[in-house]
CSV table of C-alpha atoms and ligand atoms in Angstrom, one decimal:
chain,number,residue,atom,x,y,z
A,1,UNK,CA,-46.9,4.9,39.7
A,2,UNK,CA,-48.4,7.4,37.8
A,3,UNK,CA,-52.3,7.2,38.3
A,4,UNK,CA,-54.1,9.6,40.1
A,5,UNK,CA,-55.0,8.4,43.2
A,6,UNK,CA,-59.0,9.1,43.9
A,7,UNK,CA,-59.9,9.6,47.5
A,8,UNK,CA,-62.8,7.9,48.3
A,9,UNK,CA,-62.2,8.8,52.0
A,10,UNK,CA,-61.6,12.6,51.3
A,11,UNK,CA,-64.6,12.5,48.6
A,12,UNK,CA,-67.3,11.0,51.3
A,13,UNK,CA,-66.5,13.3,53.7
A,14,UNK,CA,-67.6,16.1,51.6
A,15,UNK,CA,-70.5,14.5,51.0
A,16,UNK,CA,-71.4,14.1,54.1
A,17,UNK,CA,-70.7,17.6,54.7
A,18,UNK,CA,-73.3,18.3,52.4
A,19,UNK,CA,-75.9,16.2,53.5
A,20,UNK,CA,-75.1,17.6,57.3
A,21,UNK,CA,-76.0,20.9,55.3
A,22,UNK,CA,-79.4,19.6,54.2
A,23,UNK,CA,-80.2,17.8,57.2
A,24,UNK,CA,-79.5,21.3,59.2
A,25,UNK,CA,-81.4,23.4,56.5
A,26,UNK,CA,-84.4,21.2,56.3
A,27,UNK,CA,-84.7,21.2,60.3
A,28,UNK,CA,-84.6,25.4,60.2
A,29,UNK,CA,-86.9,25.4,57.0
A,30,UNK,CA,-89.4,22.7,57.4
A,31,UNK,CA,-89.1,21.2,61.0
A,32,UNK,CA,-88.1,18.2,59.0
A,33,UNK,CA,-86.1,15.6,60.8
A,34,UNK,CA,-84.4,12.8,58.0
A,35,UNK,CA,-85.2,9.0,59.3
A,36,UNK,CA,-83.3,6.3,58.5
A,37,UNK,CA,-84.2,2.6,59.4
A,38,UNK,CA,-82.0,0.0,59.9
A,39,UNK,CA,-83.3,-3.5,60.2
A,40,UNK,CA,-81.2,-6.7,60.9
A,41,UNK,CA,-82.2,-10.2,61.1
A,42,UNK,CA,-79.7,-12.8,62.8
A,43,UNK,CA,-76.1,-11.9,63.8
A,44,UNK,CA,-73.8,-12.2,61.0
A,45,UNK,CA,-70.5,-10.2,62.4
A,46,UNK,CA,-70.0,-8.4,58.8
A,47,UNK,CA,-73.6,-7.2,58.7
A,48,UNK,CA,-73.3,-6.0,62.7
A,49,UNK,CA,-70.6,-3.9,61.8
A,50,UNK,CA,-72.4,-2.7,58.7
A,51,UNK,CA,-75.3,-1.6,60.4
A,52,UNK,CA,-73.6,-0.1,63.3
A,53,UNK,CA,-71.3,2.3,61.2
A,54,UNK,CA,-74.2,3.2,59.3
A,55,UNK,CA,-76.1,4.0,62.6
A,56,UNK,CA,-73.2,6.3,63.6
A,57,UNK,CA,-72.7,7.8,60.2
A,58,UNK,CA,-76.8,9.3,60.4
A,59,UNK,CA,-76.2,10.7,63.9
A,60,UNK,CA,-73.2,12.5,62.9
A,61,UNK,CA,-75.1,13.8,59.8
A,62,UNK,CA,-77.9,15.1,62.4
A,63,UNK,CA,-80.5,12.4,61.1
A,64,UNK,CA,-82.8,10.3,63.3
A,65,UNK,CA,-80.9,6.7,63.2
A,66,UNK,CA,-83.0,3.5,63.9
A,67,UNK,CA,-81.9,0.0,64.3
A,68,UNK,CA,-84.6,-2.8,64.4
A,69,UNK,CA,-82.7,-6.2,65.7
A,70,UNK,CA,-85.1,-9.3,65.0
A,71,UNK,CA,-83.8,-12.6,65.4
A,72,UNK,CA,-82.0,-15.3,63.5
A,73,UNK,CA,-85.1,-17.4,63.2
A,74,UNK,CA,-87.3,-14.7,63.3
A,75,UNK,CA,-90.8,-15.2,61.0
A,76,UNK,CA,-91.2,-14.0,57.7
A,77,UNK,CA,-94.3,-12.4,58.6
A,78,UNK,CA,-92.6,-10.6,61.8
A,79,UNK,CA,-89.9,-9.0,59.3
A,80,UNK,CA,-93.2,-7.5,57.0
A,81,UNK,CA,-95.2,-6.3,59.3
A,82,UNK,CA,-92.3,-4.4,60.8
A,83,UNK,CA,-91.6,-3.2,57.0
A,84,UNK,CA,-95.3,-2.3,57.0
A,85,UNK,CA,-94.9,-0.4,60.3
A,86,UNK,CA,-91.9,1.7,58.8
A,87,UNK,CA,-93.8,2.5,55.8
A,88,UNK,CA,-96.5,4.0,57.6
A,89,UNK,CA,-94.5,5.8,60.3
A,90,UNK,CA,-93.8,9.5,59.2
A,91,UNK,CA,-90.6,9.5,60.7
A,92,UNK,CA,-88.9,7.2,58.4
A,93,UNK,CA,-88.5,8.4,55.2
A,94,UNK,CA,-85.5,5.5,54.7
A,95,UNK,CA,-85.8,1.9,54.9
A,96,UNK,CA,-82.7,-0.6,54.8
A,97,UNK,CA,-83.0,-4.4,55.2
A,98,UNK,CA,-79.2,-5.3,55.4
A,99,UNK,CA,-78.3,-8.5,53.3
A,100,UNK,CA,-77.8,-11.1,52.9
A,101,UNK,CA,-81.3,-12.5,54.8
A,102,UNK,CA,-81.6,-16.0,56.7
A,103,UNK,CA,-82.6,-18.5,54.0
A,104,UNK,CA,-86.2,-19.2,55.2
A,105,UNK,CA,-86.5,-15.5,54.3
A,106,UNK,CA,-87.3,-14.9,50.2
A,107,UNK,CA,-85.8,-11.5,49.9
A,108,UNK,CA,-87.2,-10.4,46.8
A,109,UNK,CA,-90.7,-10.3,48.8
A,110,UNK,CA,-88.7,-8.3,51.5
A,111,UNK,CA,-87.4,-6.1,49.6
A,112,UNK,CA,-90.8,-5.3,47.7
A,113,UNK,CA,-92.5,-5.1,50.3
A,114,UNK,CA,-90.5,-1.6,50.9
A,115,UNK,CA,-92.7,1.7,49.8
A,116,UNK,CA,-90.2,2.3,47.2
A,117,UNK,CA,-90.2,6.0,48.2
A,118,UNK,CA,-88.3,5.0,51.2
A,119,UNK,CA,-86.3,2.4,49.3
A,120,UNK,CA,-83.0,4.1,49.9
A,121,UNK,CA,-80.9,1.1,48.7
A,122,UNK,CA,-82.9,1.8,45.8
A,123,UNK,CA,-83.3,-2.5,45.0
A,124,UNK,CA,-86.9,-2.5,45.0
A,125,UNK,CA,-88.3,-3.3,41.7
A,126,UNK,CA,-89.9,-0.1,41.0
A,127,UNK,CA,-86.5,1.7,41.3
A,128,UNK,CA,-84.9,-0.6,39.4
A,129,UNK,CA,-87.4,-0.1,36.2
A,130,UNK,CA,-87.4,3.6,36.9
A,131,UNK,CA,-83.5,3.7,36.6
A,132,UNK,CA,-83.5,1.4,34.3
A,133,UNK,CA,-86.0,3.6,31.9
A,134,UNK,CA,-84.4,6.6,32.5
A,135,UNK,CA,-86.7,8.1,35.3
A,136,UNK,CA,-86.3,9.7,38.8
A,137,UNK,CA,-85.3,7.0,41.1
A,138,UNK,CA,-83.8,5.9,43.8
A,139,UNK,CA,-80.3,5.1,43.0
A,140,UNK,CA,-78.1,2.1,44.3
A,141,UNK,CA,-75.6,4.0,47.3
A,142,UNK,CA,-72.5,1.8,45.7
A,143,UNK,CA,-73.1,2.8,42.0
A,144,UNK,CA,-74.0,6.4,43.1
A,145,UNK,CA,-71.1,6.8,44.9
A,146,UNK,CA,-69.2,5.5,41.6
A,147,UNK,CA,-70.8,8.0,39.5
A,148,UNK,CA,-70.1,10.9,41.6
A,149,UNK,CA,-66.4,10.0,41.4
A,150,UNK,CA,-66.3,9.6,37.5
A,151,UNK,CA,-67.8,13.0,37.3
A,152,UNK,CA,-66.0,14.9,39.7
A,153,UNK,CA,-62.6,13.3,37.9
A,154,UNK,CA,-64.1,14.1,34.4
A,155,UNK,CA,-66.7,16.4,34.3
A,156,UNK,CA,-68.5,14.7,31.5
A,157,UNK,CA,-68.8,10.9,30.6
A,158,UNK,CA,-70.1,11.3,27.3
A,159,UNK,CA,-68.7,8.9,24.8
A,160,UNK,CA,-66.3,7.8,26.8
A,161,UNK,CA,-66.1,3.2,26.4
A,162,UNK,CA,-66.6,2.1,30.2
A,163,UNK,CA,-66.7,-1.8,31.0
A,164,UNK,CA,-68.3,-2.8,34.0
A,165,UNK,CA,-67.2,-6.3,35.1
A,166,UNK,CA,-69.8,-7.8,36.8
A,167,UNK,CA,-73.6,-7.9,36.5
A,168,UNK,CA,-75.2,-8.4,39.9
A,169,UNK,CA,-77.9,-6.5,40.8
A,170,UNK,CA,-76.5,-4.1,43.7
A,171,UNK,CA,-73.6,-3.0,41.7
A,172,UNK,CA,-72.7,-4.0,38.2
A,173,UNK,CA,-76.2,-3.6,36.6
A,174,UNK,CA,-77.2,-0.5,38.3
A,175,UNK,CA,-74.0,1.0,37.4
A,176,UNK,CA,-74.2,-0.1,34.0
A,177,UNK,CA,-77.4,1.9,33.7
A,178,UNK,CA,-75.8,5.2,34.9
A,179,UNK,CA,-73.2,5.3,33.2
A,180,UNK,CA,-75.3,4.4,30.1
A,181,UNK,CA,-77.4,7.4,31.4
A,182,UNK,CA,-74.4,9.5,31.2
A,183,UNK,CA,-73.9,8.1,27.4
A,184,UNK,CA,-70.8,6.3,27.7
A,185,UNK,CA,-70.8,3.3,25.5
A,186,UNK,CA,-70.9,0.3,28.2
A,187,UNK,CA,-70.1,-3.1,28.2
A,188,UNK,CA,-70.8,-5.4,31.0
A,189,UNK,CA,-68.6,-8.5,31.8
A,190,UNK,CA,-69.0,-11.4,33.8
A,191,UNK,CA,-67.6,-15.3,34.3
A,192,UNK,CA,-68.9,-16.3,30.7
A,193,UNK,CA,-66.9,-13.0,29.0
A,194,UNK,CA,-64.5,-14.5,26.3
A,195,UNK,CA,-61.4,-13.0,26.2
A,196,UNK,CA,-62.2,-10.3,29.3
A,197,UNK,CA,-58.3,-9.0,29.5
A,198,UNK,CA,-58.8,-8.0,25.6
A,199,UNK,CA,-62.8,-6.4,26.5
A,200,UNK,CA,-61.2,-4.3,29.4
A,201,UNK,CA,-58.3,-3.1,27.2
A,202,UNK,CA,-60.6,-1.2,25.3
A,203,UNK,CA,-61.9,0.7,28.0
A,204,UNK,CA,-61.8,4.7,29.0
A,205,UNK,CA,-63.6,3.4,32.0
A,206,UNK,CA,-63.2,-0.1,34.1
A,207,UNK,CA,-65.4,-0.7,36.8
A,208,UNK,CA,-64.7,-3.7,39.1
A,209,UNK,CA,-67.1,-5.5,41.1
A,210,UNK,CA,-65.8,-9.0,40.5
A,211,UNK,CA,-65.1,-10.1,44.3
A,212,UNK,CA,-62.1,-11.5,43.1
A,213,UNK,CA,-58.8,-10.3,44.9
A,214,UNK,CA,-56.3,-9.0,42.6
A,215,UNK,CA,-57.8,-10.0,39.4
A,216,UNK,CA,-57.3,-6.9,36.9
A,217,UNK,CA,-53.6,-6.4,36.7
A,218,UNK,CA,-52.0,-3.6,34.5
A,219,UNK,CA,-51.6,-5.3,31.4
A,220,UNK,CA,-55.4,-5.2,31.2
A,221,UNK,CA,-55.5,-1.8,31.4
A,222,UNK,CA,-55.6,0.8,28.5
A,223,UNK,CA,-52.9,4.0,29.3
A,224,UNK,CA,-54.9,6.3,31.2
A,225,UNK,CA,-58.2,4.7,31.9
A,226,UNK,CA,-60.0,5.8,35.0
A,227,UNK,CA,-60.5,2.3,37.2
A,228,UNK,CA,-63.1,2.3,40.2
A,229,UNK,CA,-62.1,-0.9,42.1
A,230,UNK,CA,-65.6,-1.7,44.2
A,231,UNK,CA,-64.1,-5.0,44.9
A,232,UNK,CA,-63.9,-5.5,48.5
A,233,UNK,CA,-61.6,-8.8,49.5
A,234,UNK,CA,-60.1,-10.1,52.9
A,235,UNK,CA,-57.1,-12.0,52.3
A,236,UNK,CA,-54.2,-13.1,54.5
A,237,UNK,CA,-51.2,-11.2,55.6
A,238,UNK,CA,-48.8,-13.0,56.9
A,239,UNK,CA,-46.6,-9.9,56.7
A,240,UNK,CA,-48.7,-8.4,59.4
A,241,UNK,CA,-47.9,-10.9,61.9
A,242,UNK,CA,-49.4,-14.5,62.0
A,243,UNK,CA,-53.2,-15.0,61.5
A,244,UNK,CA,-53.3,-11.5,60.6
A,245,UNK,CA,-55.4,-10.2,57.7
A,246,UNK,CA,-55.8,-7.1,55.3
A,247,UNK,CA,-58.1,-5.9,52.2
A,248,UNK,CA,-57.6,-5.6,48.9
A,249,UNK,CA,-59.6,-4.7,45.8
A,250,UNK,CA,-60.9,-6.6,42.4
A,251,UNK,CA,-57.7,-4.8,40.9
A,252,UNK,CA,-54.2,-5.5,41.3
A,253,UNK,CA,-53.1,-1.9,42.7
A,254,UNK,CA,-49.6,-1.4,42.6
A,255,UNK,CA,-49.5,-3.1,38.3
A,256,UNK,CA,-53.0,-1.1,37.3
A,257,UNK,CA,-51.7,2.1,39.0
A,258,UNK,CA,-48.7,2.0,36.6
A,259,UNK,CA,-51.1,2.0,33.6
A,260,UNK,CA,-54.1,4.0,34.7
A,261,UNK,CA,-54.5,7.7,34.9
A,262,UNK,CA,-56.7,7.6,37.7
A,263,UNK,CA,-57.5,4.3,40.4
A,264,UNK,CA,-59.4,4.3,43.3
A,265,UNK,CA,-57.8,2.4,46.1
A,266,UNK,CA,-58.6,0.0,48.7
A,267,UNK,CA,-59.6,0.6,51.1
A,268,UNK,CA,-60.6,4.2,51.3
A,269,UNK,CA,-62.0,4.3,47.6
A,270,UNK,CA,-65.5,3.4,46.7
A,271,UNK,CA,-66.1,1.9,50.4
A,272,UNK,CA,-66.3,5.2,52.4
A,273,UNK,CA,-68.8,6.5,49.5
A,274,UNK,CA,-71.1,3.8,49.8
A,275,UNK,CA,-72.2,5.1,53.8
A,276,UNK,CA,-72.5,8.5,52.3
A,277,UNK,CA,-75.0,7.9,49.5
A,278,UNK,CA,-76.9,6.4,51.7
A,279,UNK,CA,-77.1,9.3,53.7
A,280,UNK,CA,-77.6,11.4,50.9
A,281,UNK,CA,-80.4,9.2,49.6
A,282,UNK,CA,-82.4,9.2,53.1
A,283,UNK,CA,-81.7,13.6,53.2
A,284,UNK,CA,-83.7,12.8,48.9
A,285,UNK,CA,-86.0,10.5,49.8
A,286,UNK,CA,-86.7,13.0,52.8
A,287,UNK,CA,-87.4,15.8,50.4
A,288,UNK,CA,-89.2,14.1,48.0
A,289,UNK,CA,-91.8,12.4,50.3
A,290,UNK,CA,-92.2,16.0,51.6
A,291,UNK,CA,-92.8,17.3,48.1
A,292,UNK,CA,-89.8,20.1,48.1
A,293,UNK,CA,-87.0,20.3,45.3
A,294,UNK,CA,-84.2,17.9,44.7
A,295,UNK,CA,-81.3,17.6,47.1
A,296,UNK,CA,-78.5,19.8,45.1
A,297,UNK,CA,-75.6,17.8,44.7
A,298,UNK,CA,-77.0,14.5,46.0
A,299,UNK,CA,-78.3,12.5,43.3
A,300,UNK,CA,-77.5,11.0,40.2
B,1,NDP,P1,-71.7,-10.8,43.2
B,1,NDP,O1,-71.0,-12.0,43.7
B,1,NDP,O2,-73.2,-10.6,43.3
B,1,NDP,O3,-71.3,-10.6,41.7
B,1,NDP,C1,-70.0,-10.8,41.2
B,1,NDP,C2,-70.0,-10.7,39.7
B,1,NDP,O4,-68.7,-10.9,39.3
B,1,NDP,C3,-70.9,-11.7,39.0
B,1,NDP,O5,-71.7,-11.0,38.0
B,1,NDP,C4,-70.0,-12.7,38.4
B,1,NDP,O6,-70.4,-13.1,37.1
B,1,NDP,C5,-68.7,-11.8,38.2
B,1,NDP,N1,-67.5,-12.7,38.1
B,1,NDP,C6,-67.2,-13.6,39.0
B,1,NDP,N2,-66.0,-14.2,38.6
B,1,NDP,C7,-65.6,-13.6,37.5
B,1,NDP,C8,-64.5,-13.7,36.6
B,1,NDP,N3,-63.6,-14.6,36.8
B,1,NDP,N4,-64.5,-12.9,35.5
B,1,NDP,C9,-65.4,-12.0,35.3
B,1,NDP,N5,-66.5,-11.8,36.1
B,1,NDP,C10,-66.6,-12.6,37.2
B,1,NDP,O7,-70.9,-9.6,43.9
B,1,NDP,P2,-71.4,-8.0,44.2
B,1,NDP,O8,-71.7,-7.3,43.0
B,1,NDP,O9,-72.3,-8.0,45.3
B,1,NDP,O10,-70.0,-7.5,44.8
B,1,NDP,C11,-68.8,-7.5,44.0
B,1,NDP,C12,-67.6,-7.0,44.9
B,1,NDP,O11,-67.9,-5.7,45.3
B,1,NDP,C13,-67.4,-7.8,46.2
B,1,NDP,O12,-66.0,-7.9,46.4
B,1,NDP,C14,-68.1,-7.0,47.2
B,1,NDP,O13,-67.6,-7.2,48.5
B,1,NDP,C15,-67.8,-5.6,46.7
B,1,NDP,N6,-68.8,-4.6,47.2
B,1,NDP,C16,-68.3,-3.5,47.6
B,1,NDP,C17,-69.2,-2.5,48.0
B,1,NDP,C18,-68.6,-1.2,48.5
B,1,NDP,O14,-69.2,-0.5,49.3
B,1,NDP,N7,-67.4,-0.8,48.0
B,1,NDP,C19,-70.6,-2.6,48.0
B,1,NDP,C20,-71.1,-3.9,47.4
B,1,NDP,C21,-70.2,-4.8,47.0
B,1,NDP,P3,-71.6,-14.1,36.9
B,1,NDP,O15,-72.8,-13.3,37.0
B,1,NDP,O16,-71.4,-14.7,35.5
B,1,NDP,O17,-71.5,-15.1,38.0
């Protein structure tokens, strides 16, 4: 192997350290308290966990944490007014509606319905066409977290070729714009890309968010590219014992490593950062409601 490994799990807890720092600071300075919201409909064992480390991640960070349960069959309506609520409470300045939502709920609306200032999975529209054109936003916590990685490992991304493979909205797009905001020359793939080996052989930078375990192996892979696997897979390993089960990334560790000069791994790559740019996000979103400077160190 000859890639430098990037600790995801090392990198987010500085992070974290930092936002602690804010958090503290703005309580001394301003009597400010950071709020973060946490609402969950149904009972979907991925999304519990979700919501319950991200619960524990604000208390450690001294932040007020909220969780808002609301049933599987819960109304539409009861989910908006309580977004409606949160928007007007003072002590909120971050709102999160983990997905995926119950299918008599339209998301989109959800989502919208968010005062985009407190949008701290930065998915409402408004941060989308601010990012999008270039403005102050809020910024997607898995992209973010991406970012902050690329430049910490290179300082600056200008003219680098970085190829994003895969377009949803939570990661692929949102990191395509950053990077394009950093002026990397970016290519985005997805299922209809012709050829994708050959597009990711050109690249300084790969980005994976595919959902698809194992997919980019090392022959893919130009000599030294940096590769931030977001991918996050359970599959079976039989290894382990019977039943048992591990993850693995978008990229084919052990074959990219060979090939790469720098790989995040999974887990403890992009995962951990994820938690802390959401933290970081509710300490901006904090300041900026409050009218005082930008977070240093905490935004894109
Ligand atoms: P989506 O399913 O929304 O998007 C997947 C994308 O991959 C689509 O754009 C799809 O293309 C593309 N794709 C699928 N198959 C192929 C293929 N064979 N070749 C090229 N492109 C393909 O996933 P998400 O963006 O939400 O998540 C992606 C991965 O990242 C998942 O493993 C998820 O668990 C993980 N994740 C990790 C996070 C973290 O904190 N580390 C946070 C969020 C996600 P098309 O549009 O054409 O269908």
């Amino acid at each position: 192997m000859s890639a430098k490994i990037i600790d995801g799990k090392a990198f987010a807890a500085t992070v974290r350290e930092k936002v602690a720092g804010h958090v503290a600071r703005l309580k001394e300075e301003h009597g400010l308290t950071p709020g973060l919201a946490v609402v969950l409909v149904g009972e979907d064992p991925a999304s519990q966990v979700y919501v319950r480390s991200k619960g524990k991640a604000t208390k450690e960070a001294g932040m007020l944490g909220v969780e808002y349960r609301l049933d599987v069959d819960a109304p539409q309506g009861e989910l908006l007014r309580l977004i409606d609520d949160l928007n007007a409470n003072p002590a909120i300045h971050g709102i999160l509606v983990q997905l995926p939502l119950p299918s008599h709920i339209d998301a989109d609306l959800v989502i919208n319905a968010i005062d985009p200032a407190k949008d701290v999975d930065g998915f409402h529209i408004s941060n989308v066409g601010l990012l999008g054109t270039g403005q102050k936003s809020m910024v997607p916590c898995t992209p973010l977290g991406c970012l902050m990685m690329l430049r910490d490992h290179h300082g600056s991304l200008s003219g680098m070729d970085a190829v994003v493979i895969g377009r949803s909205n939570i990661v692929g797009k949102p990191m395509a714009q950053l990077l394009l905001g950093e002026s990397c020359t970016v290519t985005i793939a997805h299922s209809r890309t012709k050829d994708l080996p050959e597009v990711v052989r050109r690249a300084d930078i790969v980005v994976a968010a595919v959902g698809r375990p194992g997919m980019v192996t090392g022959d893919w892979i130009k000599p030294g590219a940096t590769v931030m696997d977001v991918g996050i897979n359970r599959i079976d390993a039989p290894e382990k014992g019977e039943g048992k089960t591990r993850l693995v990334g978008d990229c084919d560790f052990d074959s990219c490593a060979e090939v790469a000069g720098a790989i995040t791994p999974v887990p403890g790559g992009v995962g951990p950062m994820t938690i802390a740019c959401l933290l970081a996000n509710t300490v901006t979103a904090c300041r900026r409601i409050n009218g005082l400077a930008e977070p240093e160190g905490l935004t894109a």
